[in-house]
Amino acid sequence: MTKPLTPEHSTTSSIFPKTASSIDIREGEGVRTLHFGSEWVQGAMRVARPWALELEYTRAMIFPLILCEETPTRILLIGLGAASLLKYLYRHCPHAHLKVVEIDPRVVQAARQFFRMPEDSERITLVEGDGADFMSQVSETYDLILVDGFDARARAGRLQGERFYRDCGRVLSAHGFLCANLLTRQRGYRSALSALNAIFTERTLHFPTLDSGNGVVLASAEPQGPWSLVELRARVLTWKKNHALDLGRLLARIEQLQSGASGMLRLGQ
């Protein structure tokens, strides 16, 4: 989810009854967007490039793949939206099994009908249910957990807070990463940051706030790094060449935050 963004000359269609919680599909200037009965963008797809990551914050949520020594094989996504992250990971992590938890079956229908969500029961497991409940009960471990779940009023609800983040940390593999999308302009942002820092002590990295107002936070199960920023630049270039995604601008902004870290990036000591 990101801040309200309505392309000029857009058209809107509602695929369910028009209520406060309706699911709206809008399209303008070649971009199709998902809305929950409000102006907040819950997901986006450039129609000519359906497998690309259209929104900047979704590209930031891929950054942990740059840090991994090996591509994650067990990935959990809390929140489906327009299936942008699912599609990208499905294409560029071909050996990974992807599990998606989505509370609203209408979102699943919209992702299938309008956003080209892949159908592959061998590699994708879809769970229709509450993400917080799922996390409190799950026992299998994951190499990467991506959290991006909001309601029509841009509230994350139980998908933030110490209890939820503790459950995430409990099922992360030893070298696993949690990446959460937060909205910096919403009430609860600072408490979510505090909760993440409390659970993942000194093992969090708050990316520079994006122009959209999204604040992506990365956390690791155990201390990770250090990584040379020179090495990370090389990895970013390789990823751009092989996986059609340029994370150079994001890394440059991270470097600015790490200016006093002797050219190294680390999560924990």
Short mmCIF file of C-alpha atoms in Angstrom, two decimals:
data_model
loop_
_atom_site.label_atom_id
_atom_site.label_comp_id
_atom_site.label_asym_id
_atom_site.label_seq_id
_atom_site.Cartn_x
_atom_site.Cartn_y
_atom_site.Cartn_z
CA MET A 1 0.00 0.00 0.00
CA THR A 2 1.07 3.54 -0.70
CA LYS A 3 -0.32 7.07 -0.56
CA PRO A 4 -3.31 8.10 -2.66
CA LEU A 5 -2.38 8.29 -6.31
CA THR A 6 -4.96 8.72 -9.04
CA PRO A 7 -3.57 8.90 -12.58
CA GLU A 8 -5.04 11.58 -14.78
CA HIS A 9 -7.87 10.51 -17.07
CA SER A 10 -8.31 7.33 -15.05
CA THR A 11 -11.31 5.05 -15.28
CA THR A 12 -12.77 3.23 -12.30
CA SER A 13 -14.70 0.00 -12.03
CA SER A 14 -15.97 -1.77 -8.92
CA ILE A 15 -16.02 -5.55 -9.14
CA PHE A 16 -18.09 -5.86 -5.97
CA PRO A 17 -21.03 -3.88 -4.55
CA LYS A 18 -20.12 -0.22 -4.07
CA THR A 19 -19.68 0.10 -0.30
CA ALA A 20 -17.15 1.61 2.06
CA SER A 21 -15.15 -1.59 1.69
CA SER A 22 -15.62 -2.15 -2.04
CA ILE A 23 -12.78 -3.39 -4.22
CA ASP A 24 -12.11 -0.87 -6.99
CA ILE A 25 -9.92 -1.30 -10.05
CA ARG A 26 -8.72 1.92 -11.66
CA GLU A 27 -6.66 2.43 -14.76
CA GLY A 28 -4.98 5.45 -16.29
CA GLU A 29 -1.83 6.26 -18.23
CA GLY A 30 -1.08 2.58 -18.61
CA VAL A 31 -1.18 1.79 -14.87
CA ARG A 32 -3.87 -0.35 -13.24
CA THR A 33 -4.38 0.15 -9.48
CA LEU A 34 -6.22 -1.63 -6.69
CA HIS A 35 -8.26 0.26 -4.06
CA PHE A 36 -10.37 -0.74 -1.07
CA GLY A 37 -13.12 1.81 -1.55
CA SER A 38 -10.76 4.76 -0.96
CA GLU A 39 -8.00 6.73 -2.66
CA TRP A 40 -5.24 4.69 -1.00
CA VAL A 41 -3.39 2.55 -3.53
CA GLN A 42 -3.26 -1.07 -2.39
CA GLY A 43 -1.30 -2.26 -5.41
CA ALA A 44 -0.38 -1.28 -8.96
CA MET A 45 0.61 -2.87 -12.25
CA ARG A 46 1.85 -1.32 -15.46
CA VAL A 47 -0.29 -3.13 -17.99
CA ALA A 48 2.53 -3.38 -20.53
CA ARG A 49 4.90 -4.83 -17.90
CA PRO A 50 2.78 -6.96 -15.57
CA TRP A 51 5.76 -8.70 -13.94
CA ALA A 52 7.59 -5.49 -13.03
CA LEU A 53 7.40 -3.71 -9.67
CA GLU A 54 5.58 -0.46 -10.39
CA LEU A 55 5.57 1.08 -6.91
CA GLU A 56 8.83 2.24 -5.37
CA TYR A 57 8.22 0.70 -1.97
CA THR A 58 7.74 -2.77 -3.48
CA ARG A 59 11.17 -2.45 -5.06
CA ALA A 60 12.60 -1.55 -1.65
CA MET A 61 11.07 -4.71 -0.18
CA ILE A 62 13.16 -6.78 -2.58
CA PHE A 63 16.40 -5.34 -1.16
CA PRO A 64 17.00 -8.22 1.30
CA LEU A 65 17.63 -10.47 -1.71
CA ILE A 66 20.75 -8.37 -2.36
CA LEU A 67 22.01 -9.26 1.12
CA CYS A 68 21.32 -12.99 0.96
CA GLU A 69 24.28 -15.24 0.26
CA GLU A 70 21.82 -17.75 -1.21
CA THR A 71 18.41 -17.05 -2.73
CA PRO A 72 15.65 -17.77 -0.18
CA THR A 73 13.75 -20.99 -0.82
CA ARG A 74 10.91 -20.46 1.68
CA ILE A 75 9.18 -17.08 1.38
CA LEU A 76 6.09 -15.88 3.25
CA LEU A 77 4.01 -12.88 2.17
CA ILE A 78 1.45 -11.38 4.54
CA GLY A 79 -0.96 -9.44 2.33
CA LEU A 80 -1.50 -10.04 -1.37
CA GLY A 81 -2.67 -6.70 -2.78
CA ALA A 82 -2.20 -6.65 -6.55
CA ALA A 83 0.21 -9.63 -6.31
CA SER A 84 3.17 -7.46 -7.38
CA LEU A 85 5.69 -8.98 -4.95
CA LEU A 86 4.34 -12.47 -5.53
CA LYS A 87 4.75 -12.18 -9.29
CA TYR A 88 8.25 -10.77 -9.08
CA LEU A 89 9.46 -13.41 -6.63
CA TYR A 90 7.78 -16.17 -8.63
CA ARG A 91 9.67 -15.15 -11.75
CA HIS A 92 13.05 -14.26 -10.26
CA CYS A 93 13.34 -16.84 -7.47
CA PRO A 94 12.44 -19.96 -9.46
CA HIS A 95 13.46 -22.39 -6.72
CA ALA A 96 11.47 -20.70 -3.98
CA HIS A 97 8.18 -21.87 -2.53
CA LEU A 98 5.87 -18.90 -1.90
CA LYS A 99 3.16 -18.85 0.74
CA VAL A 100 0.69 -15.95 0.73
CA VAL A 101 -1.74 -15.09 3.52
CA GLU A 102 -4.63 -12.81 2.51
CA ILE A 103 -7.65 -12.12 4.69
CA ASP A 104 -10.06 -10.94 1.97
CA PRO A 105 -11.09 -13.46 -0.72
CA ARG A 106 -12.18 -10.57 -2.93
CA VAL A 107 -8.57 -9.38 -3.10
CA VAL A 108 -7.55 -12.83 -4.30
CA GLN A 109 -10.25 -12.70 -6.98
CA ALA A 110 -9.11 -9.23 -8.08
CA ALA A 111 -5.46 -10.33 -8.26
CA ARG A 112 -6.42 -13.25 -10.46
CA GLN A 113 -8.81 -11.35 -12.69
CA PHE A 114 -7.00 -8.03 -13.15
CA PHE A 115 -3.37 -8.40 -12.08
CA ARG A 116 -2.25 -11.68 -13.65
CA MET A 117 -1.51 -13.54 -10.45
CA PRO A 118 0.23 -16.80 -11.40
CA GLU A 119 -1.53 -20.09 -10.73
CA ASP A 120 0.97 -22.75 -9.69
CA SER A 121 -0.09 -25.00 -6.83
CA GLU A 122 3.34 -26.59 -6.67
CA ARG A 123 5.16 -23.35 -5.91
CA ILE A 124 2.44 -21.10 -4.51
CA THR A 125 0.34 -21.82 -1.42
CA LEU A 126 -2.53 -19.41 -0.84
CA VAL A 127 -4.00 -19.13 2.65
CA GLU A 128 -7.20 -17.13 3.07
CA GLY A 129 -7.14 -15.92 6.66
CA ASP A 130 -5.95 -13.37 9.17
CA GLY A 131 -2.20 -12.80 8.94
CA ALA A 132 -1.76 -12.25 12.68
CA ASP A 133 -3.66 -15.44 13.51
CA PHE A 134 -1.58 -17.34 10.97
CA MET A 135 1.67 -16.08 12.44
CA SER A 136 0.63 -17.01 15.97
CA GLN A 137 0.00 -20.62 14.95
CA VAL A 138 2.56 -21.41 12.24
CA SER A 139 5.55 -23.58 13.11
CA GLU A 140 7.44 -23.91 9.81
CA THR A 141 10.36 -21.56 9.24
CA TYR A 142 10.91 -19.03 6.44
CA ASP A 143 13.98 -17.44 4.90
CA LEU A 144 12.12 -14.24 4.03
CA ILE A 145 8.91 -12.73 5.42
CA LEU A 146 7.34 -9.73 3.65
CA VAL A 147 4.57 -7.87 5.49
CA ASP A 148 2.36 -5.48 3.54
CA GLY A 149 -1.21 -5.55 4.83
CA PHE A 150 -3.57 -2.61 5.33
CA ASP A 151 -7.29 -1.90 5.37
CA ALA A 152 -9.18 0.80 3.46
CA ARG A 153 -8.11 3.45 6.01
CA ALA A 154 -4.43 2.50 5.72
CA ARG A 155 -4.43 0.75 9.09
CA ALA A 156 -2.27 -2.33 9.63
CA GLY A 157 -4.09 -3.37 12.81
CA ARG A 158 -2.68 -6.56 14.31
CA LEU A 159 0.00 -6.78 11.61
CA GLN A 160 2.07 -4.41 13.72
CA GLY A 161 3.19 -4.57 17.33
CA GLU A 162 5.50 -6.63 19.52
CA ARG A 163 3.31 -9.74 19.58
CA PHE A 164 3.15 -9.96 15.79
CA TYR A 165 6.84 -9.19 15.27
CA ARG A 166 7.78 -11.72 17.95
CA ASP A 167 5.84 -14.37 16.02
CA CYS A 168 7.67 -13.35 12.85
CA GLY A 169 11.03 -13.64 14.56
CA ARG A 170 10.11 -17.04 15.97
CA VAL A 171 9.72 -18.58 12.51
CA LEU A 172 12.60 -16.87 10.70
CA SER A 173 15.42 -19.19 9.69
CA ALA A 174 18.85 -18.49 11.17
CA HIS A 175 19.85 -16.26 8.26
CA GLY A 176 16.33 -15.05 7.52
CA PHE A 177 15.02 -11.52 6.99
CA LEU A 178 11.76 -9.78 7.81
CA CYS A 179 10.80 -6.80 5.62
CA ALA A 180 7.79 -4.70 6.62
CA ASN A 181 6.08 -1.83 4.82
CA LEU A 182 5.07 0.97 7.19
CA LEU A 183 3.30 4.25 6.45
CA THR A 184 5.23 7.10 8.02
CA ARG A 185 2.31 9.51 7.99
CA GLN A 186 -0.10 7.24 9.83
CA ARG A 187 -0.75 7.00 13.55
CA GLY A 188 1.08 4.02 14.97
CA TYR A 189 4.18 4.36 12.81
CA ARG A 190 6.54 5.20 15.67
CA SER A 191 5.10 2.52 17.92
CA ALA A 192 5.60 -0.03 15.12
CA LEU A 193 9.24 1.04 14.81
CA SER A 194 9.68 0.74 18.56
CA ALA A 195 8.16 -2.73 18.52
CA LEU A 196 10.47 -3.87 15.74
CA ASN A 197 13.51 -2.50 17.55
CA ALA A 198 12.41 -4.19 20.77
CA ILE A 199 12.08 -7.62 19.17
CA PHE A 200 15.04 -7.40 16.77
CA THR A 201 17.48 -5.57 19.03
CA GLU A 202 20.15 -3.78 16.96
CA ARG A 203 19.22 -5.94 13.97
CA THR A 204 16.96 -3.51 12.13
CA LEU A 205 17.58 -1.17 9.24
CA HIS A 206 15.06 1.59 8.57
CA PHE A 207 15.35 2.54 4.92
CA PRO A 208 15.18 6.25 4.05
CA THR A 209 11.56 7.35 3.84
CA LEU A 210 10.40 7.16 0.25
CA ASP A 211 8.71 10.02 -1.55
CA SER A 212 5.45 8.09 -1.27
CA GLY A 213 5.61 8.19 2.52
CA ASN A 214 6.36 4.49 2.82
CA GLY A 215 9.00 3.53 5.38
CA VAL A 216 10.32 0.04 4.71
CA VAL A 217 12.06 -1.64 7.64
CA LEU A 218 14.39 -4.63 7.40
CA ALA A 219 15.14 -6.94 10.34
CA SER A 220 17.22 -10.09 10.66
CA ALA A 221 16.82 -13.14 12.84
CA GLU A 222 20.47 -13.05 13.87
CA PRO A 223 23.30 -10.52 13.45
CA GLN A 224 24.13 -10.23 9.75
CA GLY A 225 27.03 -8.73 7.86
CA PRO A 226 29.08 -6.72 7.67
CA TRP A 227 28.74 -6.13 3.96
CA SER A 228 31.09 -3.82 2.13
CA LEU A 229 29.16 -1.07 0.37
CA VAL A 230 31.49 -1.59 -2.59
CA GLU A 231 30.40 -5.25 -2.67
CA LEU A 232 26.75 -4.28 -2.40
CA ARG A 233 27.07 -1.89 -5.35
CA ALA A 234 28.43 -4.79 -7.41
CA ARG A 235 25.56 -7.01 -6.29
CA VAL A 236 23.05 -4.31 -7.23
CA LEU A 237 24.52 -4.08 -10.72
CA THR A 238 24.40 -7.87 -11.12
CA TRP A 239 20.79 -7.96 -9.89
CA LYS A 240 19.83 -5.22 -12.34
CA LYS A 241 21.36 -7.18 -15.21
CA ASN A 242 19.86 -10.55 -14.28
CA HIS A 243 16.57 -9.63 -12.63
CA ALA A 244 15.32 -6.43 -14.28
CA LEU A 245 15.39 -4.31 -11.14
CA ASP A 246 17.61 -1.32 -10.36
CA LEU A 247 18.16 -0.86 -6.62
CA GLY A 248 21.04 1.59 -7.09
CA ARG A 249 19.07 4.65 -5.96
CA LEU A 250 17.91 2.89 -2.82
CA LEU A 251 21.42 1.71 -1.98
CA ALA A 252 22.74 5.24 -2.45
CA ARG A 253 20.20 6.53 0.06
CA ILE A 254 21.13 3.75 2.48
CA GLU A 255 24.79 4.72 2.07
CA GLN A 256 23.94 8.23 3.19
CA LEU A 257 22.51 6.82 6.41
CA GLN A 258 25.61 4.66 6.85
CA SER A 259 28.07 7.50 6.25
CA GLY A 260 29.71 6.95 9.64
CA ALA A 261 29.98 3.18 9.33
CA SER A 262 33.34 3.01 7.51
CA GLY A 263 31.83 1.86 4.25
CA MET A 264 30.15 -1.17 5.81
CA LEU A 265 26.56 -2.22 6.36
CA ARG A 266 25.63 -4.53 9.21
CA LEU A 267 22.60 -5.71 11.17
CA GLY A 268 23.69 -6.26 14.76
CA GLN A 269 27.13 -6.83 16.21
#
